[in-house]
PDB file of C-alpha atoms in Angstrom:
ATOM      1  CA  MET A 298     140.657  47.700 -55.129  1.00  0.00           C
ATOM      2  CA  GLY A 299     140.939  50.459 -52.133  1.00  0.00           C
ATOM      3  CA  LYS A 300     140.939  54.281 -52.212  1.00  0.00           C
ATOM      4  CA  GLN A 301     143.601  55.606 -54.407  1.00  0.00           C
ATOM      5  CA  ILE A 302     146.313  57.379 -52.412  1.00  0.00           C
ATOM      6  CA  ASN A 303     147.895  59.911 -54.937  1.00  0.00           C
ATOM      7  CA  PHE A 304     150.465  61.940 -54.009  1.00  0.00           C
ATOM      8  CA  ASP A 305     153.684  63.283 -55.151  1.00  0.00           C
ATOM      9  CA  THR A 306     155.830  62.693 -51.925  1.00  0.00           C
ATOM     10  CA  ASP A 307     156.327  59.767 -49.462  1.00  0.00           C
ATOM     11  CA  GLU A 308     155.698  62.499 -46.736  1.00  0.00           C
ATOM     12  CA  GLU A 309     152.206  63.377 -48.388  1.00  0.00           C
ATOM     13  CA  ILE A 310     151.261  59.610 -48.546  1.00  0.00           C
ATOM     14  CA  GLU A 311     152.276  59.284 -44.817  1.00  0.00           C
ATOM     15  CA  LYS A 312     150.183  62.388 -43.620  1.00  0.00           C
ATOM     16  CA  CYS A 313     147.211  61.506 -45.890  1.00  0.00           C
ATOM     17  CA  ILE A 314     147.141  57.919 -44.161  1.00  0.00           C
ATOM     18  CA  ILE A 315     147.789  59.102 -40.869  1.00  0.00           C
ATOM     19  CA  SER A 316     144.977  61.721 -40.989  1.00  0.00           C
ATOM     20  CA  ARG A 317     142.561  59.015 -42.119  1.00  0.00           C
ATOM     21  CA  LEU A 318     143.580  56.518 -39.601  1.00  0.00           C
ATOM     22  CA  ARG A 319     143.068  59.283 -36.982  1.00  0.00           C
ATOM     23  CA  THR A 320     139.600  60.014 -38.166  1.00  0.00           C
ATOM     24  CA  ALA A 321     138.883  56.194 -38.057  1.00  0.00           C
ATOM     25  CA  GLY A 322     140.056  56.661 -34.227  1.00  0.00           C
ATOM     26  CA  CYS A 323     143.448  54.712 -34.387  1.00  0.00           C
ATOM     27  CA  VAL A 324     145.201  55.941 -31.343  1.00  0.00           C
ATOM     28  CA  PHE A 325     148.507  54.967 -32.634  1.00  0.00           C
ATOM     29  CA  ALA A 326     147.996  56.375 -36.210  1.00  0.00           C
ATOM     30  CA  GLU A 327     151.921  57.555 -37.015  1.00  0.00           C
ATOM     31  CA  ASP A 328     153.164  54.092 -35.730  1.00  0.00           C
ATOM     32  CA  GLU A 329     150.408  51.933 -37.777  1.00  0.00           C
ATOM     33  CA  THR A 330     151.078  54.091 -40.835  1.00  0.00           C
ATOM     34  CA  ARG A 331     154.746  53.330 -40.689  1.00  0.00           C
ATOM     35  CA  LEU A 332     153.899  49.150 -40.367  1.00  0.00           C
ATOM     36  CA  LEU A 333     151.391  49.698 -43.378  1.00  0.00           C
ATOM     37  CA  ILE A 334     153.765  51.443 -45.460  1.00  0.00           C
ATOM     38  CA  SER A 335     156.577  49.039 -44.761  1.00  0.00           C
ATOM     39  CA  GLU A 336     154.325  45.820 -45.269  1.00  0.00           C
ATOM     40  CA  ALA A 337     152.497  47.038 -48.714  1.00  0.00           C
ATOM     41  CA  ARG A 338     154.269  45.715 -51.627  1.00  0.00           C
ATOM     42  CA  THR A 339     152.557  47.752 -54.084  1.00  0.00           C
ATOM     43  CA  PRO A 340     150.330  51.219 -54.034  1.00  0.00           C
ATOM     44  CA  ASP A 341     147.299  49.215 -54.532  1.00  0.00           C
ATOM     45  CA  SER A 342     148.198  46.848 -51.623  1.00  0.00           C
ATOM     46  CA  LEU A 343     148.833  49.577 -49.705  1.00  0.00           C
ATOM     47  CA  ALA A 344     145.446  51.484 -50.646  1.00  0.00           C
ATOM     48  CA  VAL A 345     143.386  48.228 -49.662  1.00  0.00           C
ATOM     49  CA  MET A 346     145.329  47.750 -46.451  1.00  0.00           C
ATOM     50  CA  VAL A 347     144.551  51.336 -45.439  1.00  0.00           C
ATOM     51  CA  ASP A 348     140.969  50.812 -46.504  1.00  0.00           C
ATOM     52  CA  ARG A 349     140.726  47.707 -44.023  1.00  0.00           C
ATOM     53  CA  ARG A 350     142.470  49.544 -41.212  1.00  0.00           C
ATOM     54  CA  GLU A 351     140.045  52.466 -41.468  1.00  0.00           C
ATOM     55  CA  ALA A 352     137.101  49.969 -41.673  1.00  0.00           C
ATOM     56  CA  GLY A 353     138.148  48.247 -38.202  1.00  0.00           C
ATOM     57  CA  PHE A 354     139.944  45.229 -39.164  1.00  0.00           C
ATOM     58  CA  PRO A 355     142.660  44.433 -36.465  1.00  0.00           C
ATOM     59  CA  LEU A 356     146.220  45.828 -37.803  1.00  0.00           C
ATOM     60  CA  GLU A 357     147.451  42.429 -37.063  1.00  0.00           C
ATOM     61  CA  HIS A 358     145.135  40.646 -39.381  1.00  0.00           C
ATOM     62  CA  ILE A 359     146.212  42.958 -42.373  1.00  0.00           C
ATOM     63  CA  ILE A 360     149.708  42.937 -41.973  1.00  0.00           C
ATOM     64  CA  GLY A 361     149.916  39.307 -40.987  1.00  0.00           C
ATOM     65  CA  TRP A 362     151.736  39.474 -37.538  1.00  0.00           C
ATOM     66  CA  ALA A 363     152.065  40.726 -34.178  1.00  0.00           C
ATOM     67  CA  ASP A 364     155.282  41.850 -32.064  1.00  0.00           C
ATOM     68  CA  PHE A 365     155.012  39.738 -29.040  1.00  0.00           C
ATOM     69  CA  CYS A 366     157.850  39.614 -26.592  1.00  0.00           C
ATOM     70  CA  GLY A 367     160.287  40.923 -29.571  1.00  0.00           C
ATOM     71  CA  ILE A 368     159.380  38.241 -31.695  1.00  0.00           C
ATOM     72  CA  ARG A 369     157.322  37.971 -34.771  1.00  0.00           C
ATOM     73  CA  ILE A 370     153.965  35.947 -34.283  1.00  0.00           C
ATOM     74  CA  ALA A 371     151.911  35.060 -37.444  1.00  0.00           C
ATOM     75  CA  VAL A 372     148.526  35.941 -37.033  1.00  0.00           C
ATOM     76  CA  GLU A 373     145.649  34.906 -39.316  1.00  0.00           C
ATOM     77  CA  PRO A 374     142.084  36.836 -40.015  1.00  0.00           C
ATOM     78  CA  GLY A 375     139.771  35.628 -37.488  1.00  0.00           C
ATOM     79  CA  VAL A 376     142.260  34.547 -34.748  1.00  0.00           C
ATOM     80  CA  PHE A 377     142.642  36.058 -31.384  1.00  0.00           C
ATOM     81  CA  VAL A 378     145.426  39.000 -31.446  1.00  0.00           C
ATOM     82  CA  PRO A 379     148.127  38.279 -28.701  1.00  0.00           C
ATOM     83  CA  ARG A 380     148.033  41.496 -26.392  1.00  0.00           C
ATOM     84  CA  ARG A 381     151.258  43.108 -24.804  1.00  0.00           C
ATOM     85  CA  ARG A 382     149.275  42.335 -21.630  1.00  0.00           C
ATOM     86  CA  THR A 383     149.950  38.791 -21.889  1.00  0.00           C
ATOM     87  CA  GLU A 384     153.775  39.252 -21.907  1.00  0.00           C
ATOM     88  CA  PHE A 385     153.528  39.377 -18.450  1.00  0.00           C
ATOM     89  CA  LEU A 386     152.177  35.703 -18.533  1.00  0.00           C
ATOM     90  CA  VAL A 387     155.137  34.615 -20.195  1.00  0.00           C
ATOM     91  CA  ARG A 388     157.595  36.405 -17.948  1.00  0.00           C
ATOM     92  CA  GLN A 389     155.946  34.691 -15.051  1.00  0.00           C
ATOM     93  CA  ALA A 390     156.236  31.359 -16.462  1.00  0.00           C
ATOM     94  CA  ALA A 391     159.791  31.861 -17.744  1.00  0.00           C
ATOM     95  CA  ALA A 392     160.782  32.507 -14.210  1.00  0.00           C
ATOM     96  CA  LEU A 393     159.314  29.408 -12.853  1.00  0.00           C
ATOM     97  CA  ALA A 394     160.813  27.078 -15.790  1.00  0.00           C
ATOM     98  CA  MET A 395     164.005  25.513 -16.936  1.00  0.00           C
ATOM     99  CA  PRO A 396     165.329  24.574 -20.149  1.00  0.00           C
ATOM    100  CA  GLY A 397     164.085  21.367 -21.325  1.00  0.00           C
ATOM    101  CA  ALA A 398     160.696  21.543 -19.359  1.00  0.00           C
ATOM    102  CA  ILE A 399     157.487  20.227 -20.280  1.00  0.00           C
ATOM    103  CA  VAL A 400     155.233  23.087 -21.224  1.00  0.00           C
ATOM    104  CA  VAL A 401     151.584  22.988 -22.013  1.00  0.00           C
ATOM    105  CA  ASP A 402     149.745  26.094 -23.801  1.00  0.00           C
ATOM    106  CA  LEU A 403     146.114  25.697 -23.595  1.00  0.00           C
ATOM    107  CA  CYS A 404     143.848  28.086 -25.181  1.00  0.00           C
ATOM    108  CA  CYS A 405     147.014  28.844 -27.365  1.00  0.00           C
ATOM    109  CA  GLY A 406     145.339  30.797 -30.317  1.00  0.00           C
ATOM    110  CA  THR A 407     148.271  32.000 -32.033  1.00  0.00           C
ATOM    111  CA  GLY A 408     150.371  29.830 -29.890  1.00  0.00           C
ATOM    112  CA  ALA A 409     152.146  32.788 -28.963  1.00  0.00           C
ATOM    113  CA  VAL A 410     152.658  32.074 -25.231  1.00  0.00           C
ATOM    114  CA  GLY A 411     154.419  28.669 -25.951  1.00  0.00           C
ATOM    115  CA  THR A 412     156.469  30.322 -28.850  1.00  0.00           C
ATOM    116  CA  ALA A 413     157.781  33.031 -26.778  1.00  0.00           C
ATOM    117  CA  LEU A 414     158.529  30.962 -23.692  1.00  0.00           C
ATOM    118  CA  THR A 415     160.347  28.540 -26.287  1.00  0.00           C
ATOM    119  CA  ALA A 416     162.324  31.728 -27.676  1.00  0.00           C
ATOM    120  CA  GLY A 417     163.409  32.845 -24.248  1.00  0.00           C
ATOM    121  CA  LEU A 418     164.297  29.400 -22.612  1.00  0.00           C
ATOM    122  CA  GLY A 419     165.761  27.664 -25.409  1.00  0.00           C
ATOM    123  CA  TRP A 420     164.629  24.172 -26.101  1.00  0.00           C
ATOM    124  CA  ILE A 421     161.371  22.974 -24.208  1.00  0.00           C
ATOM    125  CA  GLU A 422     158.978  20.161 -24.948  1.00  0.00           C
ATOM    126  CA  LEU A 423     156.091  22.079 -26.081  1.00  0.00           C
ATOM    127  CA  TYR A 424     152.257  21.110 -26.477  1.00  0.00           C
ATOM    128  CA  ALA A 425     149.805  23.809 -27.496  1.00  0.00           C
ATOM    129  CA  ILE A 426     146.089  23.210 -27.650  1.00  0.00           C
ATOM    130  CA  ASP A 427     143.229  25.399 -28.979  1.00  0.00           C
ATOM    131  CA  ILE A 428     139.419  24.170 -30.035  1.00  0.00           C
ATOM    132  CA  ASP A 429     139.193  26.762 -32.804  1.00  0.00           C
ATOM    133  CA  GLN A 430     140.149  25.287 -36.122  1.00  0.00           C
ATOM    134  CA  ALA A 431     141.518  28.519 -37.438  1.00  0.00           C
ATOM    135  CA  SER A 432     143.753  29.077 -34.368  1.00  0.00           C
ATOM    136  CA  VAL A 433     144.888  25.388 -34.642  1.00  0.00           C
ATOM    137  CA  GLN A 434     146.231  26.549 -38.244  1.00  0.00           C
ATOM    138  CA  CYS A 435     147.774  29.562 -37.218  1.00  0.00           C
ATOM    139  CA  ALA A 436     149.386  27.740 -34.203  1.00  0.00           C
ATOM    140  CA  ARG A 437     151.038  25.541 -36.606  1.00  0.00           C
ATOM    141  CA  ARG A 438     153.209  28.149 -38.252  1.00  0.00           C
ATOM    142  CA  ASN A 439     154.560  29.600 -34.999  1.00  0.00           C
ATOM    143  CA  VAL A 440     154.845  26.314 -32.553  1.00  0.00           C
ATOM    144  CA  THR A 441     156.225  23.945 -35.195  1.00  0.00           C
ATOM    145  CA  SER A 442     158.566  26.451 -36.172  1.00  0.00           C
ATOM    146  CA  VAL A 443     160.454  26.314 -32.562  1.00  0.00           C
ATOM    147  CA  GLY A 444     160.007  22.301 -32.338  1.00  0.00           C
ATOM    148  CA  GLY A 445     156.348  22.274 -30.158  1.00  0.00           C
ATOM    149  CA  ASN A 446     153.571  20.363 -31.041  1.00  0.00           C
ATOM    150  CA  VAL A 447     150.021  21.465 -31.671  1.00  0.00           C
ATOM    151  CA  TYR A 448     146.555  19.698 -31.000  1.00  0.00           C
ATOM    152  CA  GLU A 449     142.979  20.838 -31.988  1.00  0.00           C
ATOM    153  CA  GLY A 450     140.543  19.832 -29.229  1.00  0.00           C
ATOM    154  CA  ASP A 451     138.742  21.107 -25.777  1.00  0.00           C
ATOM    155  CA  LEU A 452     141.416  21.867 -23.410  1.00  0.00           C
ATOM    156  CA  TYR A 453     143.044  18.641 -22.017  1.00  0.00           C
ATOM    157  CA  GLN A 454     141.140  16.378 -24.234  1.00  0.00           C
ATOM    158  CA  PRO A 455     143.656  15.977 -27.142  1.00  0.00           C
ATOM    159  CA  LEU A 456     146.764  15.792 -24.764  1.00  0.00           C
ATOM    160  CA  PRO A 457     148.907  12.235 -24.894  1.00  0.00           C
ATOM    161  CA  THR A 458     148.060  10.514 -21.803  1.00  0.00           C
ATOM    162  CA  LYS A 459     151.823  10.009 -21.474  1.00  0.00           C
ATOM    163  CA  LEU A 460     151.782  13.628 -19.937  1.00  0.00           C
ATOM    164  CA  HIS A 461     149.876  12.615 -16.785  1.00  0.00           C
ATOM    165  CA  GLY A 462     151.546  13.803 -13.854  1.00  0.00           C
ATOM    166  CA  ARG A 463     154.479  15.086 -15.979  1.00  0.00           C
ATOM    167  CA  VAL A 464     153.814  18.720 -16.966  1.00  0.00           C
ATOM    168  CA  ASP A 465     156.013  21.286 -15.355  1.00  0.00           C
ATOM    169  CA  ILE A 466     154.458  24.417 -16.512  1.00  0.00           C
ATOM    170  CA  LEU A 467     150.785  24.788 -17.663  1.00  0.00           C
ATOM    171  CA  VAL A 468     149.838  28.241 -19.137  1.00  0.00           C
ATOM    172  CA  ALA A 469     146.623  29.382 -20.102  1.00  0.00           C
ATOM    173  CA  ASN A 470     145.474  32.790 -21.811  1.00  0.00           C
ATOM    174  CA  ALA A 471     141.918  31.302 -21.257  1.00  0.00           C
ATOM    175  CA  PRO A 472     138.722  33.876 -22.241  1.00  0.00           C
ATOM    176  CA  TYR A 473     137.991  35.481 -19.238  1.00  0.00           C
ATOM    177  CA  VAL A 474     135.312  38.364 -20.425  1.00  0.00           C
ATOM    178  CA  SER A 475     131.785  37.281 -19.378  1.00  0.00           C
ATOM    179  CA  THR A 476     128.898  36.792 -21.908  1.00  0.00           C
ATOM    180  CA  GLU A 477     127.239  39.969 -21.114  1.00  0.00           C
ATOM    181  CA  ALA A 478     130.304  42.085 -21.406  1.00  0.00           C
ATOM    182  CA  ILE A 479     131.545  41.130 -24.752  1.00  0.00           C
ATOM    183  CA  LYS A 480     129.124  43.916 -26.290  1.00  0.00           C
ATOM    184  CA  LEU A 481     131.461  46.521 -24.554  1.00  0.00           C
ATOM    185  CA  LEU A 482     134.837  45.142 -26.194  1.00  0.00           C
ATOM    186  CA  PRO A 483     136.501  47.187 -28.872  1.00  0.00           C
ATOM    187  CA  GLN A 484     135.149  46.478 -32.224  1.00  0.00           C
ATOM    188  CA  GLU A 485     138.172  45.129 -33.468  1.00  0.00           C
ATOM    189  CA  ALA A 486     137.820  41.905 -30.988  1.00  0.00           C
ATOM    190  CA  ARG A 487     133.968  41.939 -31.135  1.00  0.00           C
ATOM    191  CA  LYS A 488     133.800  41.565 -34.741  1.00  0.00           C
ATOM    192  CA  HIS A 489     137.001  40.152 -36.068  1.00  0.00           C
ATOM    193  CA  GLU A 490     138.234  37.542 -33.284  1.00  0.00           C
ATOM    194  CA  ALA A 491     136.777  34.227 -32.801  1.00  0.00           C
ATOM    195  CA  ARG A 492     133.872  34.377 -30.139  1.00  0.00           C
ATOM    196  CA  VAL A 493     135.103  31.429 -28.427  1.00  0.00           C
ATOM    197  CA  ALA A 494     138.416  32.956 -27.578  1.00  0.00           C
ATOM    198  CA  LEU A 495     136.619  35.866 -25.796  1.00  0.00           C
ATOM    199  CA  ASP A 496     133.648  34.632 -24.107  1.00  0.00           C
ATOM    200  CA  GLY A 497     134.196  33.081 -20.408  1.00  0.00           C
ATOM    201  CA  GLY A 498     130.391  32.623 -19.858  1.00  0.00           C
ATOM    202  CA  PRO A 499     128.156  34.266 -17.361  1.00  0.00           C
ATOM    203  CA  ASP A 500     130.722  35.447 -14.499  1.00  0.00           C
ATOM    204  CA  GLY A 501     133.597  34.999 -17.185  1.00  0.00           C
ATOM    205  CA  LEU A 502     135.240  32.088 -15.256  1.00  0.00           C
ATOM    206  CA  ASP A 503     133.711  29.019 -16.960  1.00  0.00           C
ATOM    207  CA  VAL A 504     136.898  28.235 -18.988  1.00  0.00           C
ATOM    208  CA  GLN A 505     139.042  28.636 -15.845  1.00  0.00           C
ATOM    209  CA  ARG A 506     137.122  26.029 -13.998  1.00  0.00           C
ATOM    210  CA  ARG A 507     137.907  23.527 -16.051  1.00  0.00           C
ATOM    211  CA  VAL A 508     141.432  24.798 -16.638  1.00  0.00           C
ATOM    212  CA  ALA A 509     142.053  24.492 -12.989  1.00  0.00           C
ATOM    213  CA  GLU A 510     141.767  20.777 -13.359  1.00  0.00           C
ATOM    214  CA  ALA A 511     145.291  20.898 -13.897  1.00  0.00           C
ATOM    215  CA  PRO A 512     146.716  18.616 -10.942  1.00  0.00           C
ATOM    216  CA  LEU A 513     146.328  15.265 -12.869  1.00  0.00           C
ATOM    217  CA  TRP A 514     148.511  16.758 -15.572  1.00  0.00           C
ATOM    218  CA  LEU A 515     150.954  18.823 -13.435  1.00  0.00           C
ATOM    219  CA  ALA A 516     154.303  17.337 -12.208  1.00  0.00           C
ATOM    220  CA  PRO A 517     154.680  17.519  -8.153  1.00  0.00           C
ATOM    221  CA  GLY A 518     155.815  21.005  -7.794  1.00  0.00           C
ATOM    222  CA  GLY A 519     154.416  21.981 -11.263  1.00  0.00           C
ATOM    223  CA  HIS A 520     153.007  25.290 -11.573  1.00  0.00           C
ATOM    224  CA  LEU A 521     149.599  26.219 -13.576  1.00  0.00           C
ATOM    225  CA  LEU A 522     149.364  30.105 -14.766  1.00  0.00           C
ATOM    226  CA  VAL A 523     146.131  31.693 -16.198  1.00  0.00           C
ATOM    227  CA  GLU A 524     145.805  35.338 -16.837  1.00  0.00           C
ATOM    228  CA  THR A 525     142.708  37.018 -15.338  1.00  0.00           C
ATOM    229  CA  SER A 526     141.494  40.271 -14.376  1.00  0.00           C
ATOM    230  CA  GLN A 527     142.038  42.342 -11.267  1.00  0.00           C
ATOM    231  CA  GLN A 528     138.194  42.055 -10.397  1.00  0.00           C
ATOM    232  CA  GLN A 529     138.314  38.154 -10.759  1.00  0.00           C
ATOM    233  CA  THR A 530     141.370  37.443  -9.012  1.00  0.00           C
ATOM    234  CA  LYS A 531     139.596  36.476  -5.638  1.00  0.00           C
ATOM    235  CA  GLN A 532     137.463  34.041  -7.378  1.00  0.00           C
ATOM    236  CA  THR A 533     140.136  32.602  -9.698  1.00  0.00           C
ATOM    237  CA  VAL A 534     142.399  32.165  -6.281  1.00  0.00           C
ATOM    238  CA  GLU A 535     139.515  30.156  -4.939  1.00  0.00           C
ATOM    239  CA  ILE A 536     138.973  28.108  -8.027  1.00  0.00           C
ATOM    240  CA  PHE A 537     142.545  26.989  -7.643  1.00  0.00           C
ATOM    241  CA  ALA A 538     142.553  26.463  -3.968  1.00  0.00           C
ATOM    242  CA  ARG A 539     139.637  24.080  -4.476  1.00  0.00           C
ATOM    243  CA  ASN A 540     141.478  22.111  -7.138  1.00  0.00           C
ATOM    244  CA  GLY A 541     144.363  21.389  -4.654  1.00  0.00           C
ATOM    245  CA  LEU A 542     146.749  24.002  -6.136  1.00  0.00           C
ATOM    246  CA  THR A 543     148.688  26.517  -4.026  1.00  0.00           C
ATOM    247  CA  PRO A 544     147.581  29.868  -5.395  1.00  0.00           C
ATOM    248  CA  GLN A 545     149.573  33.003  -5.316  1.00  0.00           C
ATOM    249  CA  VAL A 546     148.886  36.277  -7.277  1.00  0.00           C
ATOM    250  CA  ALA A 547     151.282  38.544  -9.326  1.00  0.00           C
ATOM    251  CA  ASN A 548     150.350  42.056 -10.827  1.00  0.00           C
ATOM    252  CA  CYS A 549     152.184  44.081 -13.417  1.00  0.00           C
ATOM    253  CA  ASP A 550     150.601  47.873 -13.073  1.00  0.00           C
ATOM    254  CA  GLU A 551     152.501  48.692 -16.402  1.00  0.00           C
ATOM    255  CA  LEU A 552     150.735  46.247 -18.439  1.00  0.00           C
ATOM    256  CA  ASP A 553     147.405  46.237 -16.343  1.00  0.00           C
ATOM    257  CA  ALA A 554     148.245  42.255 -16.166  1.00  0.00           C
ATOM    258  CA  THR A 555     147.232  39.755 -13.365  1.00  0.00           C
ATOM    259  CA  VAL A 556     148.102  36.142 -13.526  1.00  0.00           C
ATOM    260  CA  VAL A 557     147.428  33.889 -10.879  1.00  0.00           C
ATOM    261  CA  ILE A 558     149.740  30.986 -10.255  1.00  0.00           C
ATOM    262  CA  GLY A 559     148.696  27.657  -8.893  1.00  0.00           C
ATOM    263  CA  THR A 560     151.540  25.256  -7.794  1.00  0.00           C
ATOM    264  CA  ARG A 561     150.697  21.433  -7.117  1.00  0.00           C
ATOM    265  CA  PRO A 562     152.450  20.338  -3.803  1.00  0.00           C
ATOM    266  CA  ALA A 563     155.371  18.509  -3.841  1.00  0.00           C
ATOM    267  CA  LEU A 564     155.074  14.950  -3.079  1.00  0.00           C
TER     268      LEU A 564
END
């Protein structure tokens, strides 16, 4: 049981929680407090939730969901939390896709990208893959609710071979933090999210290099979209070009987001 929060009024309770979260370093303490209060079923459960947030657990792991592209995405403990930055990846993919498209969401985590694409486009033939078992279990809650398919495995390995040369949109929010830089990440990510969802190897691009082997799966004129950092953009572009993809770069200053888009040349 958490520290008791005993006050006479709801306003006093709210002020107490805000103060505790601010002291713990939560930048959006007011918004988080309102969310915790609205999600708590009892005073005891609220006390436990506030204790966990104060201790550095991600808010989304505590309340069980994240707001992503205006929809609720189920989030479970230990799973990578979808970031607002990645909404730009969804927007770029949606601009290139049509209803009914075959879409693959690699390194899917919660399945947020594929689920949001389905919500925006209507029906698509969606396949989501992750190597992390907990992520796959979480993704099944989100992706299957919109009629998609979820596979556990290493990148393309579990995909049905019938998809060779037929995928219209391939999205990947693959890990792109270098191994050395993991220690610089916020505690929420470093301690409470799967390492495999964060660590991109010595230069952060190990997984991207393998994701860029997309032409075997892409239909002629199909697109691979990968989130990357502004500093890594040049290298990501070179990786795409070496794999026979025609690259272009999209940036969003508001979200501090960079997406590299690689297109398989049409026949």
